Short mmCIF file of C-alpha atoms and ligand atoms in Angstrom, two decimals:
data_model
loop_
_atom_site.label_atom_id
_atom_site.label_comp_id
_atom_site.label_asym_id
_atom_site.label_seq_id
_atom_site.Cartn_x
_atom_site.Cartn_y
_atom_site.Cartn_z
CA MET X 1 73.30 164.48 11.30
CA SER X 2 76.37 165.11 9.17
CA GLN X 3 79.25 162.91 8.15
CA LYS X 4 82.12 162.99 5.73
CA ILE X 5 81.69 160.26 3.16
CA PRO X 6 85.18 158.81 2.48
CA ASP X 7 86.46 159.28 -1.10
CA CYS X 8 86.92 155.55 -1.42
CA TYR X 9 83.23 154.87 -0.70
CA THR X 10 80.93 154.26 -3.66
CA PRO X 11 77.55 152.61 -3.45
CA LEU X 12 77.81 149.22 -5.10
CA ASN X 13 75.52 148.18 -7.92
CA GLU X 14 74.75 144.83 -9.52
CA HIS X 15 77.88 145.12 -11.71
CA SER X 16 80.39 146.65 -9.33
CA VAL X 17 79.50 144.20 -6.58
CA LEU X 18 80.98 141.45 -8.78
CA ASP X 19 84.31 143.32 -8.92
CA PHE X 20 84.05 143.80 -5.17
CA VAL X 21 83.74 140.08 -4.39
CA ASP X 22 86.33 139.23 -7.05
CA ARG X 23 88.91 141.03 -4.88
CA ILE X 24 88.22 138.80 -1.86
CA PRO X 25 90.06 135.45 -2.27
CA VAL X 26 87.97 133.53 0.27
CA VAL X 27 84.73 134.63 -1.38
CA ARG X 28 86.06 134.05 -4.92
CA GLU X 29 86.79 130.51 -3.92
CA LEU X 30 83.38 130.00 -2.34
CA LEU X 31 81.54 131.22 -5.44
CA GLY X 32 83.55 128.98 -7.75
CA SER X 33 84.70 129.44 -11.37
CA GLY X 34 85.25 133.17 -12.19
CA ARG X 35 83.56 136.56 -12.46
CA VAL X 36 81.96 135.87 -15.86
CA ASP X 37 79.97 133.06 -14.28
CA TRP X 38 78.64 135.12 -11.37
CA GLN X 39 75.39 137.04 -11.14
CA ALA X 40 74.19 139.62 -8.65
CA ASN X 41 70.74 140.89 -7.66
CA GLU X 42 69.88 143.66 -5.25
CA VAL X 43 67.20 142.35 -2.89
CA GLY X 44 67.27 144.77 0.05
CA ASP X 45 63.91 145.80 1.43
CA GLY X 46 65.04 147.06 4.84
CA ASN X 47 65.26 150.62 6.04
CA LEU X 48 68.99 151.26 6.01
CA ASN X 49 71.11 149.24 3.58
CA GLN X 50 71.44 147.64 0.23
CA VAL X 51 71.71 143.88 0.02
CA PHE X 52 72.98 141.86 -2.93
CA ILE X 53 72.82 138.14 -3.51
CA VAL X 54 75.83 137.09 -5.56
CA ARG X 55 75.47 133.67 -7.12
CA GLY X 56 78.30 131.57 -8.51
CA PRO X 57 78.35 128.00 -9.77
CA ALA X 58 79.49 126.62 -6.41
CA ALA X 59 77.64 128.81 -3.89
CA ALA X 60 75.96 132.12 -3.24
CA VAL X 61 76.87 134.86 -0.77
CA VAL X 62 75.19 137.99 0.53
CA VAL X 63 76.86 141.39 0.29
CA LYS X 64 75.34 143.95 2.62
CA GLN X 65 76.42 147.55 2.21
CA ALA X 66 75.48 150.49 4.40
CA LEU X 67 74.12 153.53 2.56
CA PRO X 68 75.08 156.99 3.84
CA TYR X 69 71.42 157.86 4.33
CA LEU X 70 68.28 156.25 5.64
CA ARG X 71 66.73 154.34 2.79
CA ILE X 72 63.10 154.76 3.88
CA VAL X 73 63.41 158.51 4.36
CA GLY X 74 65.93 159.40 1.62
CA ASP X 75 69.12 161.46 1.55
CA ALA X 76 67.66 164.08 3.91
CA TRP X 77 68.45 161.75 6.83
CA LEU X 78 72.16 160.98 6.79
CA LEU X 79 73.54 158.01 8.65
CA PRO X 80 77.14 157.06 9.44
CA LEU X 81 78.66 154.31 7.33
CA ARG X 82 80.51 153.11 10.40
CA ARG X 83 77.40 151.31 11.55
CA SER X 84 78.46 148.45 9.27
CA PHE X 85 81.62 148.12 11.40
CA PHE X 86 79.49 147.68 14.54
CA GLU X 87 77.26 145.22 12.75
CA TYR X 88 80.23 143.11 11.68
CA GLN X 89 81.73 143.22 15.17
CA ALA X 90 78.44 142.15 16.72
CA LEU X 91 77.82 139.45 14.13
CA SER X 92 81.33 138.07 14.66
CA GLU X 93 80.78 137.99 18.42
CA GLU X 94 77.42 136.27 18.01
CA ALA X 95 79.05 133.77 15.64
CA ARG X 96 81.59 132.91 18.36
CA HIS X 97 78.86 131.95 20.81
CA VAL X 98 76.05 130.65 18.59
CA PRO X 99 77.52 129.91 15.13
CA HIS X 100 74.47 127.83 14.20
CA LEU X 101 72.08 130.75 14.85
CA VAL X 102 73.61 133.46 12.62
CA PRO X 103 74.81 133.63 9.00
CA LYS X 104 78.54 132.90 8.67
CA PRO X 105 80.49 136.16 8.42
CA TYR X 106 83.07 135.87 5.61
CA HIS X 107 84.61 139.30 5.15
CA PHE X 108 84.35 142.97 6.09
CA ASP X 109 85.58 145.90 4.02
CA GLU X 110 85.54 149.00 6.18
CA PRO X 111 86.06 151.70 3.48
CA ALA X 112 83.26 150.17 1.40
CA ALA X 113 81.09 149.76 4.53
CA ALA X 114 80.23 146.33 3.19
CA MET X 115 80.29 142.84 4.57
CA VAL X 116 80.04 139.46 2.91
CA MET X 117 78.19 136.66 4.66
CA GLU X 118 76.47 133.35 4.16
CA TYR X 119 73.44 133.29 1.87
CA LEU X 120 70.54 131.73 3.73
CA THR X 121 68.16 129.54 1.77
CA PRO X 122 65.30 128.56 1.95
CA HIS X 123 64.94 130.75 5.05
CA ILE X 124 62.44 133.60 4.94
CA ILE X 125 61.99 136.63 7.16
CA LEU X 126 60.16 135.33 10.22
CA ARG X 127 57.60 138.15 10.11
CA LYS X 128 56.51 136.98 6.65
CA GLY X 129 56.13 133.47 8.04
CA PHE X 130 53.92 134.81 10.83
CA ILE X 131 51.73 136.55 8.24
CA ARG X 132 51.40 133.29 6.28
CA GLY X 133 50.56 131.38 9.46
CA THR X 134 53.65 129.16 9.42
CA VAL X 135 54.45 127.26 12.61
CA TYR X 136 58.13 127.21 13.66
CA PRO X 137 58.43 124.41 16.21
CA LYS X 138 62.06 125.15 17.02
CA LEU X 139 61.88 128.94 17.10
CA ALA X 140 61.44 129.39 20.85
CA GLY X 141 64.38 127.15 21.74
CA HIS X 142 66.63 128.71 19.10
CA ILE X 143 65.92 132.33 19.94
CA ALA X 144 66.11 131.60 23.67
CA GLU X 145 69.52 130.01 23.10
CA PHE X 146 70.67 132.96 20.98
CA MET X 147 69.70 135.46 23.69
CA ALA X 148 70.94 133.43 26.65
CA GLN X 149 74.36 132.86 25.07
CA THR X 150 74.95 136.30 23.60
CA LEU X 151 73.61 138.22 26.59
CA PHE X 152 75.22 136.11 29.31
CA LYS X 153 78.60 135.85 27.60
CA THR X 154 78.94 139.59 27.03
CA SER X 155 77.82 140.52 30.56
CA ASP X 156 79.69 141.11 33.81
CA LEU X 157 78.46 137.70 34.94
CA PHE X 158 80.84 136.09 32.45
CA LEU X 159 83.46 138.69 31.41
CA GLU X 160 86.32 140.20 33.34
CA ALA X 161 85.66 143.87 34.02
CA ALA X 162 88.62 145.09 31.95
CA LYS X 163 87.52 143.18 28.88
CA LYS X 164 83.90 144.22 29.24
CA LYS X 165 84.86 147.90 29.61
CA LYS X 166 86.85 147.78 26.35
CA TRP X 167 83.85 146.32 24.55
CA VAL X 168 81.53 148.89 26.07
CA ALA X 169 83.86 151.71 24.99
CA LEU X 170 83.99 150.39 21.42
CA PHE X 171 80.22 150.08 21.03
CA CYS X 172 79.60 153.43 22.75
CA GLU X 173 80.47 154.95 19.38
CA ASN X 174 77.38 153.50 17.76
CA ILE X 175 75.75 156.78 18.74
CA GLU X 176 73.54 157.52 15.75
CA LEU X 177 71.93 154.11 15.61
CA CYS X 178 71.18 154.26 19.33
CA LYS X 179 69.74 157.74 18.77
CA ILE X 180 67.30 156.32 16.21
CA THR X 181 66.01 153.93 18.85
CA GLU X 182 65.97 156.59 21.56
CA ASP X 183 63.79 158.81 19.37
CA LEU X 184 61.65 156.34 17.46
CA VAL X 185 60.97 153.85 20.24
CA PHE X 186 60.96 155.90 23.41
CA THR X 187 60.07 159.47 22.52
CA ASP X 188 58.34 160.22 19.22
CA PRO X 189 55.25 158.02 19.71
CA TYR X 190 54.43 160.12 22.79
CA ARG X 191 54.72 163.57 21.16
CA ILE X 192 53.91 165.30 17.89
CA ALA X 193 56.77 164.34 15.59
CA LYS X 194 57.12 165.02 11.87
CA LEU X 195 57.70 161.42 10.87
CA ASN X 196 55.01 159.82 13.04
CA ARG X 197 52.10 158.20 11.28
CA TRP X 198 49.18 155.95 12.15
CA THR X 199 45.98 154.65 10.65
CA SER X 200 43.99 157.86 10.50
CA PRO X 201 41.36 158.94 11.36
CA HIS X 202 40.70 155.61 13.12
CA LEU X 203 43.49 155.95 15.69
CA ASP X 204 43.57 159.75 16.01
CA ASP X 205 41.83 159.59 19.39
CA ILE X 206 44.15 157.03 20.98
CA ALA X 207 47.26 158.72 19.53
CA ALA X 208 46.14 162.00 21.16
CA THR X 209 45.29 160.23 24.42
CA PHE X 210 48.76 158.66 24.55
CA ARG X 211 50.36 162.10 24.12
CA GLN X 212 48.47 163.29 27.22
CA ASP X 213 48.97 160.12 29.24
CA HIS X 214 51.39 161.18 31.96
CA GLU X 215 51.58 157.75 33.55
CA LEU X 216 52.48 156.18 30.22
CA LYS X 217 55.00 158.88 29.31
CA VAL X 218 56.77 158.64 32.66
CA ALA X 219 56.93 154.84 32.40
CA ALA X 220 58.26 155.04 28.81
CA GLN X 221 60.93 157.51 29.94
CA ARG X 222 61.89 155.23 32.83
CA LEU X 223 62.54 152.55 30.22
CA LYS X 224 64.44 155.03 28.05
CA LEU X 225 66.71 155.87 30.98
CA LYS X 226 67.46 152.19 31.36
CA PHE X 227 68.19 151.95 27.63
CA LEU X 228 70.53 154.94 27.86
CA SER X 229 72.39 153.96 30.98
CA SER X 230 72.38 150.19 31.60
CA ALA X 231 75.35 148.67 29.80
CA GLU X 232 74.45 145.14 30.90
CA ALA X 233 75.43 143.18 27.82
CA LEU X 234 76.01 143.42 24.08
CA VAL X 235 72.44 143.55 22.87
CA HIS X 236 71.44 142.98 19.25
CA GLY X 237 69.41 146.15 19.55
CA ASP X 238 66.76 145.43 16.89
CA LEU X 239 65.66 141.87 17.55
CA HIS X 240 62.21 141.97 15.97
CA SER X 241 60.76 139.34 13.66
CA GLY X 242 62.17 141.20 10.64
CA SER X 243 65.69 140.58 11.96
CA ILE X 244 65.24 136.81 12.09
CA MET X 245 65.26 134.41 9.13
CA ALA X 246 63.76 131.00 9.64
CA THR X 247 62.65 127.67 8.30
CA PRO X 248 60.73 125.23 10.49
CA GLU X 249 64.10 123.62 11.20
CA GLU X 250 66.51 126.57 11.46
CA THR X 251 66.63 130.08 12.91
CA LYS X 252 69.20 132.73 12.00
CA VAL X 253 69.48 136.18 13.51
CA ILE X 254 70.56 138.94 11.11
CA ASP X 255 70.93 142.74 11.03
CA ALA X 256 72.90 143.63 14.15
CA GLU X 257 73.72 147.23 13.19
CA PHE X 258 71.90 148.57 16.24
CA ALA X 259 74.14 146.56 18.59
CA PHE X 260 75.53 148.25 21.69
CA PHE X 261 75.93 147.55 25.40
CA GLY X 262 72.46 148.01 26.76
CA PRO X 263 69.80 146.37 28.92
CA MET X 264 69.25 142.68 28.22
CA GLY X 265 65.49 143.09 28.47
CA PHE X 266 65.55 145.24 25.34
CA ASP X 267 66.30 142.20 23.15
CA ILE X 268 63.97 139.84 24.98
CA GLY X 269 61.21 142.46 24.96
CA ALA X 270 61.66 142.94 21.21
CA VAL X 271 61.10 139.23 20.61
CA LEU X 272 58.05 139.00 22.87
CA GLY X 273 56.56 142.31 21.68
CA ASN X 274 56.77 141.23 18.06
CA LEU X 275 55.20 137.84 18.80
CA LEU X 276 52.34 139.70 20.48
CA LEU X 277 51.97 142.01 17.47
CA ALA X 278 51.84 138.94 15.24
CA PHE X 279 49.17 137.47 17.53
CA LEU X 280 46.98 140.58 17.44
CA ALA X 281 47.43 140.96 13.67
CA GLN X 282 46.07 137.49 12.88
CA ASP X 283 42.48 138.80 12.68
CA GLY X 284 43.59 140.62 9.55
CA HIS X 285 45.10 137.54 7.94
CA GLU X 286 42.63 134.73 8.49
CA SER X 287 40.57 133.58 5.51
CA ALA X 288 37.48 133.13 7.72
CA PRO X 289 36.79 134.00 11.36
CA GLY X 290 38.56 131.44 13.53
CA ALA X 291 40.71 130.04 10.72
CA ARG X 292 43.87 131.13 12.56
CA ALA X 293 42.71 130.02 16.04
CA ASP X 294 45.36 127.30 16.33
CA TYR X 295 47.99 129.66 15.06
CA ARG X 296 47.10 132.21 17.71
CA VAL X 297 47.51 129.52 20.35
CA TRP X 298 50.96 128.69 18.94
CA LEU X 299 52.05 132.34 18.97
CA LEU X 300 51.06 132.79 22.62
CA GLN X 301 52.63 129.48 23.57
CA THR X 302 55.82 130.71 21.87
CA VAL X 303 55.78 133.89 23.98
CA GLN X 304 55.79 131.69 27.08
CA ASP X 305 58.32 129.17 25.74
CA VAL X 306 60.79 131.88 24.73
CA TRP X 307 60.88 133.36 28.22
CA ARG X 308 60.95 129.99 30.04
CA GLU X 309 63.65 128.55 27.80
CA PHE X 310 65.67 131.75 27.98
CA ALA X 311 65.48 131.87 31.78
CA ASP X 312 66.46 128.18 32.11
CA ARG X 313 69.44 128.55 29.80
CA PHE X 314 70.61 131.84 31.26
CA LEU X 315 70.48 130.47 34.81
CA ALA X 316 72.29 127.30 33.76
CA LEU X 317 75.08 129.34 32.17
CA TRP X 318 75.40 131.45 35.29
CA ARG X 319 75.57 128.36 37.53
CA ILE X 320 78.09 126.55 35.35
CA GLN X 321 80.28 129.40 34.05
CA PRO X 322 80.36 132.19 36.65
CA ALA X 323 83.56 133.59 35.21
CA GLY X 324 82.80 137.31 35.48
CA ASP X 325 83.76 139.95 37.98
CA ALA X 326 80.16 140.40 39.16
CA TYR X 327 79.13 138.04 41.98
CA HIS X 328 82.74 136.87 42.04
CA ARG X 329 82.99 133.09 42.38
CA SER X 330 85.61 133.39 45.16
CA LEU X 331 82.83 134.64 47.45
CA PHE X 332 80.53 131.67 46.93
CA ASP X 333 82.55 128.54 47.50
CA ASP X 334 80.50 126.81 50.19
CA GLU X 335 77.00 125.42 50.29
CA SER X 336 75.29 128.16 52.29
CA SER X 337 76.75 131.01 50.23
CA GLN X 338 75.76 129.11 47.08
CA ALA X 339 72.20 128.97 48.40
CA ALA X 340 72.23 132.72 48.99
CA LEU X 341 73.55 133.29 45.49
CA GLU X 342 70.81 131.10 44.03
CA ILE X 343 68.18 133.32 45.69
CA GLU X 344 69.91 136.33 44.16
CA ARG X 345 69.87 134.69 40.71
CA GLN X 346 66.10 134.24 40.99
CA ARG X 347 65.72 137.90 41.99
CA TYR X 348 67.89 138.94 39.04
CA LEU X 349 65.66 137.00 36.65
CA ARG X 350 62.51 138.58 38.13
CA GLN X 351 63.96 142.05 37.49
CA LEU X 352 64.96 141.03 33.98
CA PHE X 353 61.42 139.82 33.32
CA CYS X 354 60.07 143.15 34.53
CA ASP X 355 62.39 145.05 32.14
CA THR X 356 61.41 142.68 29.33
CA VAL X 357 57.71 143.38 29.84
CA GLY X 358 58.20 147.15 29.66
CA PHE X 359 60.43 147.01 26.60
CA ALA X 360 57.96 144.68 24.85
CA GLY X 361 55.28 147.33 25.42
CA VAL X 362 57.21 150.29 23.98
CA LYS X 363 58.29 148.15 21.02
CA MET X 364 54.63 147.45 20.24
CA ILE X 365 53.48 151.04 20.55
CA ARG X 366 56.27 152.46 18.34
CA ARG X 367 55.22 150.19 15.43
CA ILE X 368 51.75 151.72 15.38
CA LEU X 369 52.23 155.40 16.25
CA GLY X 370 55.82 156.00 15.11
CA LEU X 371 57.75 156.16 11.82
CA ALA X 372 58.59 152.52 11.10
CA HIS X 373 55.63 150.18 11.00
CA VAL X 374 55.47 146.40 10.60
CA GLU X 375 54.18 144.30 7.74
CA ASP X 376 52.04 142.18 10.12
CA LEU X 377 49.74 145.19 10.44
CA GLU X 378 50.57 147.23 7.32
CA SER X 379 49.56 144.36 5.05
CA ILE X 380 46.01 144.31 6.43
CA LYS X 381 44.24 146.11 3.59
CA ASP X 382 40.96 146.99 5.28
CA PRO X 383 41.62 150.03 7.52
CA GLU X 384 38.73 149.09 9.86
CA THR X 385 40.21 145.67 10.57
CA ARG X 386 43.76 147.01 10.69
CA SER X 387 42.95 149.77 13.13
CA ARG X 388 41.04 147.33 15.37
CA CYS X 389 44.14 145.12 15.55
CA GLU X 390 46.33 148.17 16.13
CA ARG X 391 44.10 149.52 18.87
CA ASN X 392 44.30 146.16 20.63
CA ALA X 393 48.08 146.24 20.36
CA LEU X 394 48.20 149.80 21.72
CA ARG X 395 46.02 148.80 24.68
CA LEU X 396 48.21 145.81 25.45
CA GLY X 397 51.40 147.82 24.92
CA ARG X 398 50.23 150.47 27.35
CA GLU X 399 49.48 147.88 30.04
CA LEU X 400 52.92 146.34 29.62
CA VAL X 401 54.66 149.71 29.88
CA VAL X 402 52.66 151.13 32.78
CA ASN X 403 52.06 148.02 34.85
CA THR X 404 55.31 146.09 34.26
CA ALA X 405 55.57 145.02 37.91
CA ARG X 406 52.11 143.44 37.88
CA PHE X 407 53.24 140.75 35.45
CA GLU X 408 54.94 137.88 37.20
CA ASN X 409 55.14 135.52 34.26
CA PRO X 410 54.50 135.45 30.51
CA GLN X 411 51.26 133.49 30.95
CA GLN X 412 49.72 136.62 32.49
CA ILE X 413 50.76 138.66 29.45
CA CYS X 414 49.22 136.09 27.13
CA ASP X 415 45.98 135.97 29.13
CA LEU X 416 45.71 139.74 28.87
CA ALA X 417 46.46 139.69 25.14
CA ALA X 418 43.68 137.14 24.63
CA CYS X 419 41.24 139.19 26.78
CA ILE X 420 41.99 142.40 24.91
CA ARG X 421 41.40 140.66 21.61
CA HIS X 422 38.10 139.18 22.77
CA ASP X 423 36.85 142.55 24.03
CA ARG X 424 36.57 143.74 20.48
CA GLN X 425 34.20 140.99 19.43
C1 SR1 C 1 64.78 154.78 10.84
S1 SR1 C 1 65.08 153.11 10.84
C2 SR1 C 1 63.59 152.49 11.43
C3 SR1 C 1 63.68 151.22 12.12
O1 SR1 C 1 64.19 150.22 11.26
C4 SR1 C 1 65.02 149.36 11.98
O2 SR1 C 1 64.72 148.03 11.74
C5 SR1 C 1 64.87 149.75 13.44
O3 SR1 C 1 63.83 149.04 14.08
C6 SR1 C 1 64.59 151.19 13.32
O4 SR1 C 1 64.01 151.73 14.46
MG1 MG C 2 67.04 145.51 10.20
#
């Protein structure tokens, strides 16, 4: 992948980032006092960007800058800086619909590929909370609301076709970030690929079996086709538990650089798949056998609550605000046509659940056999325990991908997850 890095682009550092924010009046005002009283620290630990916290006497802000290469691989894997433009567009759109569920966007500087946004405290990355065993009583409702609002309000159920097409065209340019997902989620885990890794030799057998598993490969490619071709709504595109910051009271979705118009189930599947990974990883985090039993129950309950609360909210939005060109409201203005439309809404939700199940499965598998793994599993020191958890996740992931249509509700997924975990004991 090649790109021309603009002359005006320089990676910021802990000094130059202070000059950067000093040039933005709204941010200068937020921080308070002047440059001499500000301090910056680079805190980024993600795969693609650098992140600074800039603290002033009155407030703190976050500056997130795209790097021209993939941080976890190095400068051999170049990435377009323009992804920060898509991230800012997506964040701004999310902020229009669910301002309480995202950090406030303050400013975007396109040549610097950098944005300034609200500093979230005392929120932590949700995945780290899962590892600690923290319960988030409001998480399911918040994330369901985030997905229902952002997905419904950027879909043809809510938007006029002309407006939606313009949005689709804009986000179509986020080609390289989509390509990362196409390769790392849908393709590489099922073939020999240079950057793949797994807990070896423990998982060598199952990794090889997956590469020969025609049923699984066909099903994964069916999902990939949907990812490539179904411009249903503006999806976040990377909605795992590392892209959510939380306290028990608040939930904020971050990191929308993978946003594009894609299948809604990709976001919902990411949330459910990562909850299931957290569930199956708990064996590696409990201080004594059974110590995390209640936490496991909460994680599985959250899987079910997320889907139920999402479905309720999404349907309510569709009933109350059917403003889009799809299922045009002019066709459903009497009681009997309304009844027919309601049946169609239920069918739509069943199909969306089916997509969600499949996407949850591929999202689980890629975190174990592909390039980018997750801390839930990586932080389990003992390779025997880790690989047992991973094998369970691979088994569950495969079932979700291959047998999507067999799952009618999230309870069935949770029952299977619990069975698979018990099998190992
Ligand atoms: C090459 S970037 C690896 C992963 O990090 C991001 O969070 C996405 O999930 C991407 O697939
Ligand atoms: Mg991210």
